[in-house]
GROMACS .gro file of C-alpha atoms in nm:
model
  236
    1MET     CA    1   5.369 -11.600   4.271
    2ARG     CA    2   5.262 -11.285   4.021
    3ASN     CA    3   4.864 -11.228   3.964
    4ASP     CA    4   4.901 -10.868   3.840
    5ILE     CA    5   4.874 -10.950   3.519
    6GLN     CA    6   4.649 -10.840   3.290
    7PRO     CA    7   4.482 -11.178   3.018
    8TYR     CA    8   4.665 -11.102   2.664
    9GLU     CA    9   4.886 -10.845   2.840
   10ARG     CA   10   5.181 -10.775   2.643
   11SER     CA   11   5.465 -11.021   2.745
   12PHE     CA   12   5.817 -10.839   2.602
   13THR     CA   13   6.173 -11.024   2.549
   14SER     CA   14   6.483 -10.889   2.667
   15LYS     CA   15   6.548 -10.704   2.362
   16GLU     CA   16   6.202 -10.537   2.337
   17ALA     CA   17   6.181 -10.387   2.740
   18ALA     CA   18   6.531 -10.266   2.628
   19GLU     CA   19   6.421 -10.074   2.317
   20GLN     CA   20   6.087  -9.946   2.478
   21ALA     CA   21   6.319  -9.828   2.795
   22GLY     CA   22   6.543  -9.717   2.576
   23ILE     CA   23   6.831  -9.918   2.676
   24ALA     CA   24   7.105 -10.107   2.591
   25THR     CA   25   6.988 -10.524   2.591
   26PRO     CA   26   7.306 -10.597   2.899
   27THR     CA   27   7.147 -10.279   3.153
   28VAL     CA   28   6.821 -10.458   3.061
   29ARG     CA   29   6.988 -10.786   3.270
   30LYS     CA   30   7.242 -10.534   3.446
   31TYR     CA   31   6.829 -10.405   3.646
   32GLY     CA   32   6.712 -10.719   3.646
   33GLN     CA   33   6.946 -10.819   3.831
   34ILE     CA   34   6.933 -10.501   4.087
   35LEU     CA   35   6.557 -10.592   4.100
   36GLU     CA   36   6.559 -10.938   4.208
   37ARG     CA   37   6.786 -10.884   4.443
   38ASN     CA   38   6.631 -10.616   4.631
   39GLY     CA   39   6.307 -10.893   4.607
   40TYR     CA   40   6.082 -10.746   4.277
   41GLU     CA   41   6.001 -11.066   4.085
   42PHE     CA   42   5.974 -11.144   3.747
   43LEU     CA   43   5.785 -11.389   3.555
   44LYS     CA   44   6.017 -11.675   3.424
   45ASP     CA   45   6.046 -11.900   3.129
   46GLY     CA   46   6.363 -12.075   3.287
   47ASP     CA   47   6.594 -11.859   3.372
   48ARG     CA   48   6.488 -11.610   3.036
   49ARG     CA   49   6.341 -11.311   3.201
   50ILE     CA   50   5.925 -11.198   3.070
   51PHE     CA   51   5.912 -10.861   3.015
   52VAL     CA   52   5.557 -10.699   3.104
   53GLN     CA   53   5.477 -10.326   3.102
   54SER     CA   54   5.506 -10.279   3.420
   55ASP     CA   55   5.841 -10.418   3.439
   56ILE     CA   56   5.923 -10.175   3.203
   57ASP     CA   57   5.826  -9.898   3.398
   58ALA     CA   58   6.051 -10.034   3.694
   59LEU     CA   59   6.339 -10.031   3.415
   60ILE     CA   60   6.269  -9.671   3.298
   61ALA     CA   61   6.256  -9.599   3.675
   62LEU     CA   62   6.601  -9.674   3.746
   63ARG     CA   63   6.708  -9.559   3.443
   64ASP     CA   64   6.601  -9.218   3.588
   65THR     CA   65   6.667  -9.221   3.946
   66GLU     CA   66   6.916  -8.966   4.104
   67LYS     CA   67   6.929  -9.206   4.403
   68PRO     CA   68   7.190  -9.533   4.487
   69LEU     CA   69   7.023  -9.739   4.286
   70ASP     CA   70   6.953 -10.043   4.488
   71ASP     CA   71   6.737  -9.822   4.693
   72THR     CA   72   6.544  -9.765   4.422
   73ALA     CA   73   6.510 -10.132   4.328
   74ARG     CA   74   6.348 -10.161   4.717
   75SER     CA   75   6.145  -9.898   4.649
   76LEU     CA   76   5.978 -10.077   4.350
   77ALA     CA   77   5.943 -10.377   4.502
   78ASP     CA   78   5.801 -10.279   4.784
   79GLY     CA   79   5.489 -10.155   4.557
   80GLN     CA   80   5.483 -10.476   4.389
   81LYS     CA   81   5.444 -10.634   4.674
   82LYS     CA   82   5.180 -10.416   4.797
   83ARG     CA   83   5.059 -10.410   4.435
   84LEU     CA   84   5.009 -10.819   4.413
   85GLU     CA   85   4.860 -10.803   4.771
   86GLY     CA   86   4.559 -10.585   4.759
   87SER     CA   87   4.504 -10.750   4.383
   88GLY     CA   88   4.533 -11.066   4.593
   89GLU     CA   89   4.138 -11.041   4.648
   90THR     CA   90   4.064 -11.043   4.247
   91ALA     CA   91   4.296 -11.303   4.146
   92ILE     CA   92   4.191 -11.473   3.788
   93SER     CA   93   4.156 -11.892   3.821
   94PRO     CA   94   4.225 -12.115   3.583
   95GLY     CA   95   3.888 -12.159   3.520
   96ASP     CA   96   3.765 -11.801   3.512
   97THR     CA   97   4.101 -11.740   3.271
   98TYR     CA   98   3.949 -12.087   3.007
   99ASN     CA   99   3.611 -11.963   3.010
  100GLN     CA  100   3.713 -11.582   2.888
  101LEU     CA  101   3.884 -11.665   2.642
  102PRO     CA  102   3.716 -11.519   2.288
  103GLN     CA  103   3.508 -11.769   2.129
  104ASP     CA  104   3.582 -11.643   1.750
  105PRO     CA  105   3.765 -11.802   1.573
  106ASN     CA  106   3.984 -11.487   1.453
  107GLN     CA  107   4.067 -11.411   1.738
  108LEU     CA  108   4.183 -11.649   1.881
  109LYS     CA  109   4.361 -11.724   1.519
  110GLU     CA  110   4.530 -11.337   1.650
  111ILE     CA  111   4.657 -11.481   2.001
  112LEU     CA  112   4.816 -11.794   1.832
  113SER     CA  113   4.985 -11.617   1.611
  114TYR     CA  114   5.115 -11.362   1.851
  115LEU     CA  115   5.229 -11.637   2.057
  116ALA     CA  116   5.392 -11.771   1.764
  117ASN     CA  117   5.532 -11.467   1.660
  118GLU     CA  118   5.668 -11.473   2.122
  119LEU     CA  119   5.850 -11.767   2.002
  120ALA     CA  120   5.934 -11.672   1.698
  121ALA     CA  121   6.144 -11.390   1.875
  122SER     CA  122   6.255 -11.574   2.170
  123ARG     CA  123   6.409 -11.865   1.968
  124GLU     CA  124   6.557 -11.518   1.708
  125MET     CA  125   6.671 -11.454   2.060
  126ASN     CA  126   6.868 -11.762   2.226
  127VAL     CA  127   7.026 -11.769   1.858
  128GLN     CA  128   7.130 -11.379   1.872
  129VAL     CA  129   7.277 -11.486   2.226
  130VAL     CA  130   7.417 -11.793   2.079
  131ASN     CA  131   7.622 -11.629   1.822
  132GLU     CA  132   7.675 -11.364   2.085
  133MET     CA  133   7.860 -11.643   2.303
  134ASN     CA  134   8.012 -11.829   2.053
  135GLN     CA  135   8.154 -11.448   1.916
  136LEU     CA  136   8.306 -11.417   2.269
  137LYS     CA  137   8.458 -11.739   2.250
  138THR     CA  138   8.656 -11.601   1.960
  139GLN     CA  139   8.740 -11.297   2.089
  140VAL     CA  140   8.843 -11.438   2.388
  141SER     CA  141   9.030 -11.723   2.248
  142ARG     CA  142   9.243 -11.452   2.009
  143LEU     CA  143   9.307 -11.242   2.339
  144LYS     CA  144   9.451 -11.480   2.475
  145GLN     CA  145   9.661 -11.675   2.149
  146ASP     CA  146   9.754 -11.260   2.106
  147HIS     CA  147   9.863 -11.250   2.472
  148HIS     CA  148  10.052 -11.580   2.426
  149ASP     CA  149  10.235 -11.463   2.049
  150LEU     CA  150  10.322 -11.105   2.250
  151SER     CA  151  10.466 -11.317   2.566
  152SER     CA  152  10.712 -11.542   2.304
  153ASN     CA  153  10.812 -11.239   2.094
  154ILE     CA  154  10.890 -11.048   2.406
  155SER     CA  155  11.030 -11.362   2.594
  156ASN     CA  156  11.204 -11.379   2.182
  157SER     CA  157  11.348 -11.051   2.219
  158ALA     CA  158  11.539 -11.052   2.550
  159GLN     CA  159  11.667 -11.431   2.439
  160LYS     CA  160  11.824 -11.265   2.137
  161THR     CA  161  11.913 -10.941   2.356
  162GLN     CA  162  12.118 -11.138   2.572
  163ARG     CA  163  12.278 -11.334   2.291
  164LYS     CA  164  12.425 -11.028   2.124
  165ILE     CA  165  12.521 -10.974   2.485
  166GLU     CA  166  12.758 -11.231   2.503
  167GLU     CA  167  12.823 -11.229   2.133
  168LEU     CA  168  13.030 -10.867   2.203
  169SER     CA  169  13.159 -10.978   2.479
  170LYS     CA  170  13.314 -11.273   2.360
  171LEU     CA  171  13.394 -11.094   2.086
  172GLN     CA  172  13.497 -10.805   2.290
  173LYS     CA  173  13.754 -11.058   2.549
  174SER     CA  174  13.891 -11.210   2.163
  175GLN     CA  175  13.987 -10.882   2.036
  176TYR     CA  176  14.112 -10.770   2.355
  177GLU     CA  177  14.332 -11.135   2.394
  178THR     CA  178  14.423 -11.113   1.996
  179LEU     CA  179  14.541 -10.758   2.084
  180LEU     CA  180  14.759 -10.860   2.382
  181GLU     CA  181  14.947 -11.123   2.196
  182GLN     CA  182  14.997 -10.901   1.921
  183GLU     CA  183  15.146 -10.668   2.161
  184VAL     CA  184  15.331 -10.936   2.378
  185LYS     CA  185  15.503 -11.044   2.037
  186LYS     CA  186  15.583 -10.691   1.905
  187ASN     CA  187  15.731 -10.648   2.184
  188GLU     CA  188  15.974 -10.971   2.189
  189PHE     CA  189  16.013 -10.912   1.853
  190LEU     CA  190  16.169 -10.522   1.935
  191GLN     CA  191  16.397 -10.660   2.244
  192THR     CA  192  16.527 -10.919   2.029
  193GLU     CA  193  16.604 -10.645   1.811
  194LEU     CA  194  16.755 -10.409   2.007
  195GLN     CA  195  16.905 -10.706   2.162
  196LYS     CA  196  17.057 -10.833   1.829
  197LEU     CA  197  17.163 -10.372   1.765
  198ARG     CA  198  17.362 -10.418   2.073
  199GLU     CA  199  17.553 -10.700   1.964
  200GLU     CA  200  17.672 -10.600   1.648
  201GLN     CA  201  17.735 -10.263   1.849
  202GLN     CA  202  17.974 -10.441   2.022
  203ASN     CA  203  18.059 -10.594   1.803
  204GLU     CA  204  18.170 -10.308   1.590
  205TRP     CA  205  18.342 -10.192   1.853
  206ARG     CA  206  18.549 -10.458   1.912
  207SER     CA  207  18.644 -10.462   1.493
  208GLN     CA  208  18.728 -10.084   1.494
  209ASN     CA  209  18.962 -10.134   1.824
  210ASP     CA  210  19.201 -10.410   1.661
  211TYR     CA  211  19.185 -10.223   1.385
  212ASN     CA  212  19.325  -9.915   1.541
  213ARG     CA  213  19.586 -10.142   1.734
  214ARG     CA  214  19.702 -10.321   1.401
  215LEU     CA  215  19.745  -9.977   1.287
  216GLU     CA  216  19.939  -9.867   1.549
  217GLU     CA  217  20.161 -10.173   1.585
  218ALA     CA  218  20.224 -10.099   1.194
  219ILE     CA  219  20.355  -9.808   1.290
  220HIS     CA  220  20.556  -9.883   1.506
  221LYS     CA  221  20.712 -10.128   1.334
  222GLN     CA  222  20.786  -9.885   0.990
  223LYS     CA  223  20.956  -9.633   1.292
  224ASP     CA  224  21.204  -9.860   1.385
  225THR     CA  225  21.271 -10.037   1.096
  226LYS     CA  226  21.308  -9.712   0.946
  227TRP     CA  227  21.568  -9.553   1.242
  228ASP     CA  228  21.729  -9.977   1.224
  229TRP     CA  229  21.856  -9.882   0.858
  230LEU     CA  230  22.013  -9.619   0.949
  231PHE     CA  231  22.200  -9.660   1.271
  232SER     CA  232  22.318  -9.953   1.004
  233LEU     CA  233  22.460  -9.713   0.858
  234PHE     CA  234  22.667  -9.504   1.109
  235ARG     CA  235  22.788  -9.864   1.238
  236LYS     CA  236  22.890  -9.937   0.870
   0.00000   0.00000   0.00000
């Protein structure tokens, strides 16, 4: 238990300690955890740390150290332990503290005003922490939604691309089958026309041969008739 706190010594919130030490509020929490991990003690109101000037000096020492933070924090914890052991013999009892309270109403009013300001600052800090947590939750929710939307868009895009590929494949196959069918029909038509031409040519050849044959027969018949007439004159 700490007993090195002086009567009416000013206390600081984490935000005020950060301003005094020249560091960020999250860094105050980080340094506080490192110090406690190595044996350093803080005054606490529940889980909330209350800082005094010696604690701010420890934060500054961590800020400016060139050694590993745990080594510096261990040295600060050892120094605090020795200081607490040295001041244990002269610790002020609660009764002595009560007797040392100022009797002047103005001083009491000043102390009460100081405590009220500290309480207001604590409440303000609690409100700020709650607001920061709500903002953080909102940001996490938005990130989750953005991630979900992005995943959905990627999935939908992949599905659309796959469908287009399948549709193009079906269209290409259909066109190929249509062209193949047209070529088969065209080939069959050409074969049929070629067969008709051959048949017409054969018919033409037959007609020509038949005409030539009948012409030769007619010529031979005329010749035979002429000679028969001539021979008939001699027979008379």
